[in-house]
XYZ file of C-alpha atoms in Angstrom:
572
model
C 112.710 107.696 89.594
C 112.910 104.109 91.104
C 114.160 102.065 88.255
C 116.774 99.471 89.222
C 117.494 97.292 85.975
C 119.276 99.925 83.950
C 121.251 101.706 86.607
C 121.717 105.282 85.998
C 118.507 105.905 84.514
C 116.356 108.715 86.140
C 118.803 108.819 89.034
C 118.667 111.836 91.148
C 121.575 113.020 93.287
C 122.294 116.292 95.098
C 125.407 118.012 96.479
C 125.203 117.186 100.078
C 122.952 115.285 102.431
C 120.546 117.266 104.491
C 119.349 115.575 107.620
C 116.240 116.707 109.346
C 115.430 120.450 108.686
C 118.427 121.263 106.656
C 121.011 120.119 108.890
C 123.615 117.095 108.267
C 126.945 116.398 106.408
C 127.656 116.294 102.658
C 128.842 112.941 101.130
C 131.118 113.039 98.071
C 133.513 115.288 96.680
C 130.844 117.904 95.390
C 132.906 117.947 91.896
C 130.165 116.295 89.888
C 126.935 118.290 89.935
C 124.732 116.389 87.529
C 124.247 113.030 86.292
C 124.429 112.012 82.569
C 121.539 113.395 80.669
C 119.293 110.673 78.879
C 119.162 110.435 75.264
C 123.148 110.506 75.025
C 123.706 113.951 76.119
C 126.611 114.191 78.666
C 127.462 117.106 81.276
C 130.831 118.369 80.680
C 131.461 117.780 84.442
C 130.433 114.422 84.597
C 130.916 112.429 81.065
C 133.462 113.194 78.550
C 134.756 116.786 79.018
C 134.900 118.294 75.543
C 137.832 120.347 74.408
C 137.171 123.493 76.239
C 136.781 121.462 79.574
C 139.806 119.230 79.427
C 142.097 121.663 81.141
C 139.772 121.912 84.044
C 139.523 118.084 84.380
C 143.461 117.880 84.403
C 143.663 120.789 87.154
C 141.101 118.973 89.263
C 143.457 115.905 89.399
C 141.068 113.434 87.668
C 141.676 111.215 84.900
C 140.240 111.694 81.569
C 137.523 109.310 80.441
C 138.930 106.193 78.549
C 136.269 106.517 75.851
C 132.568 107.684 75.409
C 130.307 107.156 78.195
C 127.188 108.096 76.488
C 126.043 108.532 72.853
C 123.625 106.430 70.594
C 124.671 102.977 69.463
C 126.007 102.807 66.069
C 124.507 100.490 63.276
C 127.842 98.958 62.773
C 128.735 96.127 65.263
C 132.402 96.579 64.967
C 131.973 100.192 65.746
C 130.004 99.429 69.031
C 132.628 96.692 70.036
C 135.434 99.203 69.538
C 133.645 101.731 71.548
C 132.903 99.376 74.530
C 136.550 98.104 74.318
C 137.757 101.615 74.567
C 135.582 102.222 77.425
C 136.725 99.013 79.215
C 140.419 99.295 78.045
C 142.383 96.248 79.445
C 139.751 94.783 81.655
C 140.711 91.087 81.259
C 137.239 89.842 82.729
C 135.141 91.676 80.261
C 134.115 88.670 77.714
C 133.034 89.539 74.101
C 131.447 86.234 72.534
C 130.905 86.928 68.880
C 128.881 84.497 66.936
C 126.283 84.408 64.100
C 122.564 84.488 64.506
C 120.817 81.599 62.724
C 117.774 83.110 61.486
C 116.660 85.974 59.564
C 119.509 87.325 57.451
C 121.871 85.565 59.773
C 123.518 88.677 61.156
C 126.605 88.845 63.298
C 126.247 89.402 66.926
C 128.335 89.492 70.007
C 127.366 88.949 73.866
C 129.521 90.929 76.282
C 129.440 90.271 79.930
C 131.893 90.220 83.012
C 133.295 86.864 84.017
C 132.278 85.724 87.280
C 129.092 87.982 87.642
C 126.780 86.022 85.309
C 125.256 82.530 85.132
C 127.273 80.803 82.486
C 124.325 78.188 82.313
C 121.899 80.873 81.719
C 123.921 82.649 79.185
C 124.634 79.439 77.107
C 121.418 77.781 77.307
C 118.793 80.912 77.132
C 120.724 83.212 74.841
C 123.552 81.293 72.874
C 121.529 78.044 72.145
C 118.255 79.738 70.663
C 120.162 81.958 68.547
C 123.051 80.021 67.265
C 121.674 76.458 66.474
C 118.806 75.707 63.964
C 116.288 73.888 65.853
C 113.581 71.938 64.326
C 110.016 73.517 64.068
C 111.318 76.663 65.373
C 109.622 79.694 64.154
C 110.836 83.080 65.406
C 109.933 85.194 62.503
C 106.665 87.262 62.640
C 104.203 86.636 59.916
C 104.947 89.870 58.399
C 108.587 89.174 58.183
C 111.282 91.420 59.294
C 111.210 94.972 58.106
C 115.047 95.255 58.383
C 117.897 94.437 60.585
C 116.663 97.293 62.977
C 113.729 95.040 63.759
C 115.862 92.062 64.732
C 116.380 93.005 68.354
C 112.663 93.442 68.896
C 112.010 89.881 67.603
C 114.618 88.188 69.572
C 113.624 90.069 72.778
C 110.001 88.899 72.333
C 110.273 85.592 70.493
C 113.467 84.029 70.985
C 114.830 84.648 74.618
C 113.199 83.030 77.643
C 114.857 85.275 80.050
C 112.720 86.805 82.785
C 113.923 90.479 82.052
C 115.227 91.702 78.913
C 115.524 95.604 78.238
C 116.255 97.471 75.252
C 119.322 99.995 75.305
C 120.044 102.595 72.746
C 122.880 104.276 74.146
C 126.486 103.076 75.210
C 125.893 104.224 78.788
C 122.786 101.892 79.183
C 124.905 99.090 77.840
C 127.903 99.892 80.025
C 125.908 100.275 83.218
C 123.972 96.957 82.374
C 127.094 94.912 82.046
C 128.582 96.285 85.184
C 125.578 95.287 87.007
C 126.109 91.690 86.028
C 123.919 91.502 83.039
C 124.661 90.512 79.414
C 124.539 92.870 76.633
C 123.617 91.550 73.331
C 124.571 93.594 70.165
C 123.476 92.872 66.572
C 125.266 94.003 63.496
C 122.948 96.428 61.741
C 120.873 97.114 64.584
C 120.888 100.439 66.427
C 119.391 98.766 69.494
C 121.038 96.490 72.147
C 119.451 94.025 74.479
C 120.451 93.983 78.168
C 119.444 90.440 79.558
C 119.400 89.620 83.230
C 121.914 86.836 83.845
C 123.192 87.799 87.302
C 124.767 84.658 89.001
C 127.551 85.686 91.082
C 128.369 83.593 94.441
C 126.894 84.676 97.576
C 126.696 83.636 101.159
C 124.031 81.133 102.293
C 121.299 82.141 104.675
C 122.552 81.643 108.153
C 121.852 82.800 111.614
C 123.099 86.083 112.376
C 125.807 86.476 114.877
C 125.092 89.808 116.335
C 121.447 88.863 117.445
C 121.215 85.556 118.979
C 118.087 84.244 120.440
C 116.689 81.127 122.339
C 113.299 81.310 120.643
C 112.305 82.524 117.267
C 113.375 82.404 113.641
C 117.225 81.963 113.232
C 117.527 82.971 109.628
C 119.353 86.092 108.877
C 119.838 88.479 105.944
C 122.659 87.919 103.460
C 124.708 90.094 101.230
C 122.184 89.524 98.235
C 119.655 92.422 98.274
C 117.257 90.038 96.061
C 117.271 87.321 98.523
C 116.796 89.608 101.531
C 113.634 91.360 100.023
C 112.270 87.796 99.290
C 112.772 86.989 102.997
C 110.755 89.923 103.784
C 108.173 88.922 101.319
C 107.575 85.611 102.945
C 107.187 87.249 106.213
C 104.548 89.840 104.871
C 102.431 88.396 102.167
C 100.615 91.618 101.599
C 99.926 93.171 98.293
C 100.466 96.704 99.941
C 103.956 95.748 100.781
C 105.950 98.305 98.706
C 109.535 97.764 97.455
C 110.735 100.863 95.585
C 114.351 100.809 94.078
C 116.952 103.392 93.665
C 120.802 103.590 92.781
C 123.428 105.475 95.033
C 126.991 106.076 94.512
C 128.473 107.540 91.109
C 130.897 104.548 90.700
C 129.539 101.636 92.737
C 125.760 102.215 91.499
C 124.824 100.427 94.673
C 121.166 99.087 94.420
C 118.824 100.362 97.398
C 115.311 99.335 98.155
C 113.075 101.187 100.316
C 110.378 98.872 101.874
C 107.254 99.903 103.579
C 103.484 99.045 103.789
C 101.224 101.258 101.960
C 98.327 102.494 104.160
C 100.073 101.663 107.280
C 103.284 103.971 106.953
C 102.792 107.636 107.073
C 103.046 109.195 103.571
C 104.792 112.216 104.966
C 107.388 109.878 106.480
C 107.877 108.046 103.240
C 108.440 111.165 101.453
C 110.820 112.356 103.980
C 112.943 109.193 103.645
C 112.920 109.472 99.750
C 114.011 113.134 99.953
C 116.970 112.557 101.986
C 117.837 109.483 100.061
C 117.812 111.353 96.749
C 120.113 114.156 98.279
C 122.907 111.777 98.900
C 126.020 112.197 96.388
C 128.764 109.905 97.018
C 131.197 108.066 95.025
C 130.529 104.684 96.637
C 128.156 103.116 98.897
C 129.744 99.973 100.177
C 127.720 99.347 103.223
C 124.340 100.542 104.883
C 126.554 102.602 107.346
C 127.397 105.073 104.675
C 123.601 105.827 104.180
C 122.842 105.896 107.916
C 125.405 108.528 108.509
C 124.033 110.540 105.677
C 120.414 110.485 106.568
C 120.268 110.684 110.352
C 118.848 113.663 111.833
C 121.675 114.183 114.351
C 125.122 113.235 113.051
C 126.991 114.846 115.787
C 125.003 113.104 118.443
C 126.213 109.753 120.082
C 122.828 108.402 120.131
C 121.629 106.472 116.864
C 118.456 107.809 115.070
C 118.585 105.060 112.482
C 118.169 101.450 113.444
C 119.803 98.365 111.901
C 119.147 94.659 111.913
C 120.124 91.324 110.497
C 116.862 89.562 111.134
C 113.753 89.618 108.785
C 111.409 89.068 111.630
C 112.541 92.169 113.188
C 112.087 94.020 109.890
C 108.619 92.675 109.307
C 107.550 93.694 112.687
C 108.685 97.248 112.235
C 107.064 97.506 108.979
C 103.914 96.292 110.346
C 104.093 99.239 113.061
C 104.579 101.860 110.185
C 108.254 102.141 109.995
C 110.215 101.799 106.881
C 113.262 99.604 106.050
C 116.217 100.451 103.774
C 117.946 97.435 102.074
C 121.434 98.067 100.570
C 123.098 95.500 98.220
C 126.149 93.928 99.590
C 125.387 93.986 103.304
C 123.271 91.985 105.525
C 122.439 94.999 107.718
C 118.959 96.532 107.032
C 118.287 100.106 108.408
C 115.044 100.813 109.855
C 113.460 104.485 110.493
C 112.407 105.981 112.503
C 114.401 104.677 115.270
C 113.624 105.287 119.120
C 115.831 104.934 122.291
C 113.671 102.297 123.713
C 114.235 99.955 120.908
C 117.785 99.257 122.220
C 116.310 97.349 125.095
C 113.641 95.556 123.220
C 114.294 91.976 121.428
C 112.376 90.023 119.132
C 112.372 87.210 121.449
C 110.406 89.374 124.009
C 107.237 88.849 121.737
C 107.768 85.219 121.437
C 107.962 84.396 125.082
C 105.125 84.825 127.933
C 104.896 88.236 128.871
C 105.961 87.791 132.585
C 109.233 86.278 131.701
C 109.695 88.858 128.896
C 109.021 91.820 131.402
C 111.652 90.464 133.792
C 114.214 90.054 130.930
C 113.735 93.657 129.720
C 113.926 95.109 133.242
C 117.171 93.165 133.484
C 118.325 95.019 130.521
C 117.516 98.375 131.935
C 119.453 97.358 134.954
C 122.493 96.271 132.909
C 122.303 99.842 131.127
C 122.473 101.494 134.399
C 125.159 99.467 135.804
C 127.326 99.603 132.457
C 126.910 103.475 132.280
C 126.952 104.787 135.929
C 128.507 101.968 138.109
C 132.356 103.208 137.397
C 131.279 106.899 137.930
C 129.244 106.000 140.987
C 132.654 104.293 142.566
C 134.597 107.169 141.691
C 132.308 109.623 143.458
C 131.560 107.525 146.454
C 135.356 106.670 146.773
C 136.586 110.188 146.569
C 133.889 112.697 147.651
C 130.781 110.914 149.148
C 132.177 108.428 151.525
C 129.640 109.477 154.081
C 126.891 107.671 152.095
C 128.436 104.288 152.341
C 128.021 101.824 155.354
C 130.973 101.888 157.611
C 131.948 98.343 156.892
C 131.717 98.715 153.228
C 133.729 101.891 153.416
C 136.622 100.287 155.593
C 136.555 97.362 153.082
C 137.075 99.637 150.220
C 139.754 101.764 152.074
C 141.687 98.617 152.722
C 141.518 97.193 149.282
C 142.896 100.363 147.879
C 145.730 100.759 150.142
C 149.173 101.011 148.485
C 147.428 101.738 144.898
C 149.462 104.552 143.318
C 146.720 106.224 141.269
C 143.162 107.824 142.292
C 140.024 106.050 141.594
C 139.187 107.754 138.505
C 142.462 107.017 137.037
C 142.132 103.333 138.029
C 138.895 103.141 136.248
C 140.005 104.921 133.107
C 143.120 102.394 132.918
C 141.291 99.321 133.503
C 138.534 100.348 130.963
C 141.237 101.057 128.432
C 142.887 97.700 129.061
C 139.324 95.817 128.560
C 138.576 97.768 125.365
C 142.066 96.619 124.025
C 141.365 92.888 125.044
C 137.653 93.030 123.460
C 139.024 94.406 120.280
C 141.822 91.758 119.982
C 139.276 89.135 120.747
C 136.849 90.253 118.043
C 139.764 90.622 115.424
C 141.173 87.213 116.089
C 139.800 83.923 114.962
C 136.622 82.944 116.707
C 137.563 80.212 119.250
C 141.061 81.788 119.739
C 139.570 85.194 120.154
C 137.075 83.905 122.904
C 139.667 82.114 124.733
C 142.072 85.111 124.529
C 139.521 87.436 126.023
C 138.607 85.144 128.911
C 142.276 84.228 129.912
C 143.654 87.707 129.247
C 140.860 89.183 131.590
C 141.512 86.733 134.382
C 145.573 86.924 133.998
C 145.748 90.669 133.974
C 143.067 91.321 136.502
C 144.906 88.849 139.000
C 148.503 90.361 138.026
C 147.272 93.813 138.385
C 145.757 93.359 141.802
C 148.893 91.376 143.021
C 151.179 94.126 141.766
C 149.213 96.828 143.559
C 148.482 98.714 140.387
C 144.648 98.905 141.115
C 142.390 97.662 143.803
C 140.457 94.395 144.051
C 137.168 96.532 144.226
C 137.927 98.218 141.069
C 138.509 94.862 139.348
C 134.797 93.918 140.390
C 133.434 97.314 139.193
C 135.208 96.896 135.811
C 133.875 93.328 135.466
C 130.341 93.992 136.205
C 130.596 97.041 133.878
C 131.641 94.847 131.005
C 128.988 92.358 131.568
C 126.365 94.926 131.640
C 127.634 96.285 128.515
C 127.221 92.639 126.828
C 123.668 92.523 127.757
C 123.077 95.349 125.357
C 125.117 94.977 122.159
C 123.081 97.140 120.143
C 123.959 100.300 122.455
C 127.588 99.167 123.193
C 128.848 102.509 121.341
C 126.569 104.414 123.359
C 127.395 102.790 126.591
C 130.888 103.250 126.125
C 130.892 106.881 125.390
C 128.450 107.757 128.390
C 130.583 105.807 130.705
C 133.430 108.072 129.932
C 131.352 111.214 130.062
C 129.837 110.326 133.608
C 133.230 109.357 134.875
C 134.601 112.903 133.901
C 131.814 114.431 135.486
C 132.251 112.561 138.777
C 136.106 113.114 139.188
C 135.756 116.807 140.084
C 132.265 117.000 141.626
C 131.248 113.517 142.748
C 127.395 112.767 142.761
C 126.603 116.313 141.960
C 128.462 116.047 138.834
C 127.093 112.820 137.993
C 123.384 114.491 138.539
C 124.320 117.523 136.384
C 125.738 115.191 133.553
C 122.585 113.002 133.575
C 120.274 116.180 133.247
C 122.693 117.160 130.307
C 122.338 114.177 128.625
C 118.472 114.029 129.226
C 118.176 117.613 127.685
C 119.968 116.418 124.649
C 117.959 113.413 124.238
C 114.542 115.365 124.452
C 115.940 117.482 121.476
C 116.599 114.467 119.400
C 114.155 113.599 116.447
C 114.187 110.612 114.218
C 112.618 111.542 111.065
C 110.091 113.854 112.648
C 109.442 111.569 115.754
C 110.611 112.565 119.276
C 113.641 110.164 120.254
C 112.235 109.504 123.743
C 108.693 108.487 122.624
C 106.431 107.184 124.241
C 108.242 108.158 127.337
C 108.273 111.843 126.427
C 105.599 112.704 125.396
C 103.899 109.932 127.026
C 101.123 107.833 125.905
C 99.496 105.022 128.204
C 98.797 102.676 125.321
C 102.377 102.793 123.989
C 103.944 102.621 127.481
C 102.718 98.989 127.757
C 105.673 98.026 125.464
C 108.583 100.117 127.187
C 109.425 99.034 130.599
C 107.223 95.997 130.455
C 105.870 93.684 127.805
C 102.179 93.516 128.310
C 100.153 90.695 126.994
C 99.675 90.819 123.198
C 95.931 90.888 123.575
C 96.217 94.331 125.522
C 98.438 96.100 122.685
C 95.666 96.738 120.449
C 97.098 99.647 118.332
C 100.478 100.199 116.844
C 102.440 103.116 118.280
C 100.486 106.427 117.565
C 103.581 108.238 116.583
C 104.217 106.258 113.527
C 101.042 107.841 111.741
C 99.267 104.397 111.373
C 95.925 104.456 109.799
C 95.302 100.616 109.743
C 92.994 98.682 112.258
C 94.115 97.056 115.305
C 97.086 94.750 114.977
C 96.084 92.144 117.342
C 92.854 90.592 118.594
C 91.976 91.941 121.884
C 90.968 88.658 123.682
C 91.400 88.794 127.446
C 89.640 85.429 127.957
C 90.538 81.827 126.638
C 88.322 80.592 123.818
C 84.857 79.260 124.908
C 84.842 81.524 128.070
C 83.223 84.656 126.484
């Protein structure tokens, strides 16, 4: 089932996604119900339609296929070339390189590949050169000689080509899929078997520090858009033969490579099976980024809280795998998904474990404080300003009343207006070029804030509240979406009911979070239900020597992950 080199082979897809226990959202159109059958048989709704189904294809609005998708290869070279040209139609980037093989019976052959997706040096040096030129002392022929041209492909694959991966293909579909994945297809006249040779070599971005997860101490390398490079970076972190990397393909048209990584014996077998089940139920035309998969496999797609994590850092993925989690790599994106994902992970940073525990604990508590400020400060300001003035000290109340004198809007409208203006500036700063965007955000905030206060549109105290809220949100970039939506929710609760509305809104959010699960794991673990060992890494970051076991909720079966050593060496 997990076979990556010849895309489409053994691929399983279902009609819609089912997250958790039968809930979720479907992906794709639902028109194509089955993949192409192996052995050249094609389902009428997926491959060539056949006479009786052409009318149905026309009614559905889909274009008829341009040529046969499947079917066994012919013995004649020109027949196979014509079939492939008919399939690719007028694709100018598909190259057909015909030549003569210089051994055996000197048959005609052709190389077919897509320009820009293959390594030209590999194609010329490891395929064309061994087959086109007579090299002195070369002996590719078996001692028994060729049994015929049908035996030529096997001789070339095992005796002539030094490429790391060569796969035989007997159907047009296997050849087409191999070419579309960046490989080179070799067809020989008289042979019903083609060779799909790995020659991938397109340009990709170099390994660089991720811009979304900046740190002061720790590894600075980040994932790239190349899934092979990303997998190798993980292998360098975890040199363990139990690290499993299973491959599959998703997307009927994009045929995107997806890797599922976990440590056998550490990850729960039930969790591994559940992740595979959800991935295999995805049916969609294309997967262009890991966000597609995230939305199709999460437990609660209608919740504002993410139940699937993502990261660009190999050390973060390695740490999560060592705890029993699973990672999902998607070709074409540097963001790797991790499951299960808990709420507390939004407050944890990889740098916490590279620093001393007391400093890491202080920074983590600051993050919790920043979350409270970013979510509740505007709503608290509205409640205290409009309904619960008696809770404020007299001097502070007088100061707030004076600052609001002459403002035409109620306090909750001030918060909403300033919040919307800030989000517009932030979005504009993100979309503009780097240096210009940063300057625009800073200057725009200063100018608009000062101008709004002077014009009497908003009070000075409101500008302070919005500024503190924005700074608090910047401290937790991974929870930025959640913070923004929760902020609006609590403002809506505080506007009619004050602090009582905030309290009721908080209870509603808490009940909702208690009902959430991430692949069978309670979302609020280890706080609810609680576990003393796991709480050592929630609000504080206890010394590594005291964190002996991985989180119990991940179904670990390995021994202690750290050495429990509470005394310096030589003091035992």
